[in-house]
Every structure is written in structure tokens, then in C-alpha cells.
CSV table of C-alpha atoms in Angstrom, one decimal:
chain,number,residue,atom,x,y,z
R,1,UNK,CA,8.4,94.1,-119.8
R,2,UNK,CA,5.7,92.2,-121.5
R,3,UNK,CA,2.4,93.8,-122.3
R,4,UNK,CA,-0.2,92.1,-120.1
R,5,UNK,CA,-3.3,94.2,-119.8
R,6,UNK,CA,-6.7,94.1,-118.3
R,7,UNK,CA,-9.8,95.4,-120.0
R,8,UNK,CA,-11.7,96.8,-117.0
R,9,UNK,CA,-10.0,98.7,-114.2
R,10,UNK,CA,-13.0,98.4,-111.8
R,11,UNK,CA,-15.8,95.9,-111.4
R,12,UNK,CA,-18.8,96.0,-109.0
R,13,UNK,CA,-20.9,93.0,-108.4
R,14,UNK,CA,-23.7,92.0,-106.0
R,15,UNK,CA,-22.9,89.5,-103.3
R,16,UNK,CA,-23.8,86.1,-104.6
R,17,UNK,CA,-23.4,86.9,-108.2
R,18,UNK,CA,-20.7,85.6,-110.4
R,19,UNK,CA,-17.7,87.8,-111.3
R,20,UNK,CA,-15.7,87.7,-114.5
R,21,UNK,CA,-12.4,89.5,-114.8
R,22,UNK,CA,-10.6,89.6,-118.1
R,23,UNK,CA,-7.0,89.9,-119.1
R,24,UNK,CA,-5.2,90.2,-122.5
R,25,UNK,CA,-1.6,89.4,-123.1
R,26,UNK,CA,0.6,90.0,-126.1
R,27,UNK,CA,3.4,87.4,-125.9
R,28,UNK,CA,2.4,84.4,-127.9
R,29,UNK,CA,5.2,82.4,-126.3
R,30,UNK,CA,3.8,82.8,-122.8
R,31,UNK,CA,3.1,79.3,-121.4
R,32,UNK,CA,2.2,79.9,-117.8
R,33,UNK,CA,-0.4,82.2,-116.3
R,34,UNK,CA,-1.4,83.1,-112.8
R,35,UNK,CA,-4.1,85.0,-111.2
R,36,UNK,CA,-3.3,86.9,-108.1
R,37,UNK,CA,-5.5,88.7,-105.5
R,38,UNK,CA,-4.1,91.7,-103.7
R,39,UNK,CA,-5.8,93.3,-100.7
R,40,UNK,CA,-5.0,96.8,-99.7
R,41,UNK,CA,-1.5,97.2,-98.3
R,42,UNK,CA,-0.6,93.5,-98.8
R,43,UNK,CA,1.4,91.4,-101.2
R,44,UNK,CA,-0.3,89.5,-104.0
R,45,UNK,CA,-1.8,86.1,-103.1
R,46,UNK,CA,-1.9,83.2,-105.5
R,47,UNK,CA,-5.4,82.2,-106.6
R,48,UNK,CA,-5.1,79.9,-109.5
R,49,UNK,CA,-2.8,79.1,-112.4
R,50,UNK,CA,-3.0,77.6,-115.8
R,51,UNK,CA,-0.5,76.3,-118.3
R,52,UNK,CA,-0.7,76.9,-122.0
R,53,UNK,CA,-1.5,73.3,-122.8
R,54,UNK,CA,-4.9,73.7,-121.0
R,55,UNK,CA,-7.8,76.0,-121.8
R,56,UNK,CA,-9.7,75.7,-118.5
R,57,UNK,CA,-8.8,75.0,-114.9
R,58,UNK,CA,-11.1,75.0,-111.9
R,59,UNK,CA,-10.4,75.6,-108.3
R,60,UNK,CA,-12.6,76.3,-105.3
R,61,UNK,CA,-15.2,78.9,-106.6
R,62,UNK,CA,-12.8,80.0,-109.2
R,63,UNK,CA,-12.2,79.1,-112.8
R,64,UNK,CA,-9.6,80.3,-115.2
R,65,UNK,CA,-10.1,80.2,-119.0
R,66,UNK,CA,-7.4,80.6,-121.5
R,67,UNK,CA,-7.9,81.4,-125.1
R,68,UNK,CA,-4.5,81.2,-126.8
R,69,UNK,CA,-5.9,82.1,-130.2
R,70,UNK,CA,-6.9,85.6,-129.1
R,71,UNK,CA,-4.4,85.7,-126.2
R,72,UNK,CA,-7.0,86.2,-123.6
R,73,UNK,CA,-7.4,85.0,-120.1
R,74,UNK,CA,-10.3,85.3,-117.7
R,75,UNK,CA,-11.0,84.6,-114.1
R,76,UNK,CA,-14.5,83.6,-113.0
R,77,UNK,CA,-15.5,83.8,-109.4
R,78,UNK,CA,-18.7,82.0,-108.5
R,79,UNK,CA,-21.0,83.3,-105.8
R,80,UNK,CA,-18.9,86.3,-105.1
R,81,UNK,CA,-18.5,87.2,-101.4
R,82,UNK,CA,-17.5,90.4,-99.7
R,83,UNK,CA,-14.2,88.9,-98.8
R,84,UNK,CA,-13.5,88.7,-102.6
R,85,UNK,CA,-13.2,92.5,-102.8
R,86,UNK,CA,-9.6,93.2,-103.8
R,87,UNK,CA,-7.5,94.0,-106.8
R,88,UNK,CA,-7.0,91.1,-109.2
R,89,UNK,CA,-3.9,90.8,-111.4
R,90,UNK,CA,-3.1,88.3,-114.1
R,91,UNK,CA,0.6,87.5,-114.6
R,92,UNK,CA,2.3,85.6,-117.4
R,93,UNK,CA,5.7,84.2,-118.0
R,94,UNK,CA,7.4,82.5,-121.0
R,95,UNK,CA,10.5,80.4,-121.5
R,96,UNK,CA,12.2,83.4,-123.1
R,97,UNK,CA,11.7,85.7,-120.1
R,98,UNK,CA,13.8,83.6,-117.7
R,99,UNK,CA,11.1,82.9,-115.1
R,100,UNK,CA,10.2,86.6,-114.8
R,101,UNK,CA,6.5,87.2,-114.3
R,102,UNK,CA,4.9,90.3,-115.9
R,103,UNK,CA,1.7,91.7,-114.4
R,104,UNK,CA,-1.3,93.2,-116.0
R,105,UNK,CA,-2.9,96.5,-114.9
R,106,UNK,CA,-5.2,95.1,-112.4
R,107,UNK,CA,-9.0,95.1,-111.8
R,108,UNK,CA,-10.5,96.4,-108.6
R,109,UNK,CA,-13.4,94.2,-107.6
R,110,UNK,CA,-16.0,95.5,-105.2
R,111,UNK,CA,-18.6,93.2,-103.8
R,112,UNK,CA,-21.8,95.0,-102.8
R,113,UNK,CA,-23.5,93.3,-99.8
E,1,UNK,CA,2.7,76.6,-97.5
E,2,UNK,CA,5.7,78.6,-98.6
E,3,UNK,CA,6.1,81.8,-96.7
E,4,UNK,CA,8.1,84.9,-97.6
E,5,UNK,CA,8.7,87.7,-95.2
E,6,UNK,CA,9.9,91.3,-95.6
E,7,UNK,CA,11.4,93.7,-93.2
E,8,UNK,CA,10.7,96.4,-92.4
E,9,UNK,CA,7.0,96.5,-93.3
E,10,UNK,CA,7.1,100.3,-93.2
E,11,UNK,CA,9.9,102.8,-93.3
E,12,UNK,CA,10.0,106.6,-93.4
E,13,UNK,CA,13.3,108.3,-94.2
E,14,UNK,CA,14.8,111.6,-95.1
E,15,UNK,CA,15.8,112.4,-98.6
E,16,UNK,CA,19.4,111.4,-99.3
E,17,UNK,CA,19.5,108.5,-96.9
E,18,UNK,CA,19.8,104.8,-97.9
E,19,UNK,CA,17.2,102.2,-97.0
E,20,UNK,CA,17.7,98.5,-96.9
E,21,UNK,CA,14.8,96.1,-97.3
E,22,UNK,CA,15.1,92.4,-96.6
E,23,UNK,CA,13.2,89.6,-98.2
E,24,UNK,CA,13.4,86.1,-96.6
E,25,UNK,CA,12.0,82.8,-97.6
E,26,UNK,CA,11.1,81.2,-94.3
E,27,UNK,CA,10.5,77.6,-95.0
E,28,UNK,CA,12.2,76.9,-98.4
E,29,UNK,CA,15.3,77.8,-100.3
E,30,UNK,CA,15.1,80.2,-103.2
E,31,UNK,CA,17.8,80.6,-105.7
E,32,UNK,CA,15.7,83.2,-107.5
E,33,UNK,CA,13.9,86.1,-106.0
E,34,UNK,CA,12.2,89.0,-107.6
E,35,UNK,CA,11.8,92.7,-106.6
E,36,UNK,CA,8.8,94.7,-107.7
E,37,UNK,CA,7.6,98.2,-107.0
E,38,UNK,CA,4.0,99.3,-107.0
E,39,UNK,CA,2.6,102.8,-107.1
E,40,UNK,CA,-0.9,103.5,-105.7
E,41,UNK,CA,-3.7,102.0,-107.8
E,42,UNK,CA,-1.1,100.6,-110.3
E,43,UNK,CA,0.2,97.2,-111.1
E,44,UNK,CA,3.4,95.5,-109.9
E,45,UNK,CA,6.4,96.5,-112.0
E,46,UNK,CA,9.2,94.1,-112.0
E,47,UNK,CA,12.5,95.8,-111.1
E,48,UNK,CA,15.0,93.0,-111.0
E,49,UNK,CA,15.7,89.3,-110.7
E,50,UNK,CA,17.9,88.4,-107.8
E,51,UNK,CA,20.0,85.3,-108.2
E,52,UNK,CA,21.8,83.7,-105.3
E,53,UNK,CA,25.5,83.9,-105.7
E,54,UNK,CA,25.5,86.1,-108.8
E,55,UNK,CA,24.6,89.6,-110.0
E,56,UNK,CA,21.0,90.7,-110.2
E,57,UNK,CA,19.4,91.2,-113.6
E,58,UNK,CA,17.7,94.5,-113.9
E,59,UNK,CA,14.8,95.4,-116.0
E,60,UNK,CA,15.1,98.1,-118.6
E,61,UNK,CA,15.0,101.5,-117.0
E,62,UNK,CA,15.9,100.4,-113.5
E,63,UNK,CA,19.1,101.9,-112.2
E,64,UNK,CA,21.3,99.2,-110.8
E,65,UNK,CA,23.4,101.7,-108.9
E,66,UNK,CA,20.3,103.2,-107.3
E,67,UNK,CA,18.7,99.9,-106.3
E,68,UNK,CA,21.4,97.6,-105.0
E,69,UNK,CA,20.4,94.0,-104.8
E,70,UNK,CA,22.3,91.3,-102.8
E,71,UNK,CA,21.3,87.7,-102.7
E,72,UNK,CA,23.9,86.3,-100.4
E,73,UNK,CA,22.1,83.2,-99.3
E,74,UNK,CA,19.4,80.9,-100.4
E,75,UNK,CA,16.9,82.5,-98.0
E,76,UNK,CA,17.7,86.1,-98.1
E,77,UNK,CA,17.8,88.9,-100.7
E,78,UNK,CA,18.2,92.5,-99.9
E,79,UNK,CA,17.2,95.7,-101.8
E,80,UNK,CA,19.0,98.9,-100.9
E,81,UNK,CA,17.5,102.1,-102.1
E,82,UNK,CA,20.5,104.4,-102.2
E,83,UNK,CA,20.2,108.2,-101.7
E,84,UNK,CA,16.5,107.9,-101.6
E,85,UNK,CA,14.4,110.8,-102.9
E,86,UNK,CA,10.6,111.4,-102.6
E,87,UNK,CA,10.0,109.9,-106.0
E,88,UNK,CA,11.3,106.6,-104.7
E,89,UNK,CA,8.4,106.5,-102.3
E,90,UNK,CA,6.5,103.3,-103.2
E,91,UNK,CA,5.4,99.9,-102.1
E,92,UNK,CA,8.2,97.4,-102.6
E,93,UNK,CA,7.3,93.8,-102.9
E,94,UNK,CA,9.6,90.8,-103.2
E,95,UNK,CA,8.8,87.3,-104.3
E,96,UNK,CA,10.7,84.0,-104.1
E,97,UNK,CA,10.6,81.3,-106.7
E,98,UNK,CA,9.9,77.8,-105.6
E,99,UNK,CA,10.3,75.0,-108.0
E,100,UNK,CA,7.4,72.5,-107.7
E,101,UNK,CA,7.4,69.4,-109.8
E,102,UNK,CA,7.4,70.6,-113.4
E,103,UNK,CA,6.7,74.3,-112.9
E,104,UNK,CA,7.9,77.2,-110.8
E,105,UNK,CA,5.6,79.2,-108.5
E,106,UNK,CA,6.5,82.4,-106.9
E,107,UNK,CA,5.4,83.4,-103.4
E,108,UNK,CA,5.1,87.0,-102.4
E,109,UNK,CA,6.2,88.9,-99.4
E,110,UNK,CA,3.8,91.3,-97.6
E,111,UNK,CA,5.5,94.3,-99.1
E,112,UNK,CA,7.4,97.3,-97.6
E,113,UNK,CA,6.0,100.8,-97.7
E,114,UNK,CA,8.7,103.3,-98.2
E,115,UNK,CA,8.1,107.0,-97.7
E,116,UNK,CA,10.9,109.4,-98.4
E,117,UNK,CA,10.4,112.9,-97.0
């Protein structure tokens, strides 16, 4: 599969602080990226997505930034809450992978009350 | 929103038996579904792409005779782990692709925990 990796395997933040989770990808043809949240023993849950024609997209408390020049993706969570504790994955797909999504290593976020 | 279910959620079997896992899209039709496996504290690894009415496409290194995939209808794909062994113990997750406007989004099932004794 494609090489989609995350820089940090674990991240601990204080409740109320902002969290930043990073992801690097290697396929320059990738045109669609998604961030997923996975709680223990459950399937991934969609958080936010971004297409390659954008460099920023905002949702509720979350922002995704895309830097195509360095093939880097980040997820920012504002005012992190205990319920945000989970593993976060980035996934990417490209026209030449036939709709397949390839996942990064994952970052385990722990929110300290 | 789009919902994907998996059955069973948990299965324990003896070595050498075969196990079938079902993946259903409950409120939409999915011509394409995906099967992933996930080991503890690791990422999701794509195993295969399941296409309704045609043969599945397997990722490199995944044995198609070991992991049989059948996508017989637009709402159901099944993964059968044949002659399961302890190393097949894993969390198996499916997803279904839903085409929305100009992009496709995949919705994940809750996963199936397989333990082979």
C-alpha cells in the first residue's frame, strides 16, 4: 500500500488545550484525505476530510491543514475534551489507487482532565 | 447518516475451522466495500476491495484462498477466513463506499474481533 505515516505515536494534552496531530504521505498523486477517530474496540469514525485543491478546511472544533508541497497533513482539535481521547488516523486516496484508502500509523491522543 | 453493520462482533474459534464475517450497508447501496485487518496498537491494513458482482481485488501479500470475499448483493459483503490459525486472530473491519456528489466517502463497520485458539 501507500506509505502514509504519522510522526508521533502518542500525544497527551491537558483538557482545554489545543491538540495538533500530524501526518506525512508519500504519494504526490493523492487528492483526497480523511481524518478518522477510533475508540478502543470500535471502527473508525469520520472526522473531517479535505481535497487536494484546498489547503485548509474547518469543522466543529477541528481544522485540517494540507501542505501539498511537503506532503503533510495535520489535524487541529480546539479546546480538547476528555471525549477526544482516541487513536487518530489519516487516510489518503488517489485516482490511481481505485478508491482504496490507505491509513497512517495512528496517533493515540490522551486528554488529561 | 450511512450505517454499516458487521456480524458477529466477536468470535472465538478453534484452529482449523472457517469463520464467516458479514458486512452490511443498512441504509444505502454499496457497489464497493473494503476489508481491513487491524492488530493491537497498529493501523488498519487494507486487505481487499470487494466489488458487487465481480471478484474481489486483493492487496499484495493477502492470500485470496485464505480470505474469501463474496459481494453477492449491493448491501452485503462477506469475508470468510478459511482454516483459521492463531496468527489470523485480529480485528477485522469493513467499510462501504458511498458516492456523494463529487466524491466518495467510506463508512466503517464496528469491527469483528476474531480469536483463534
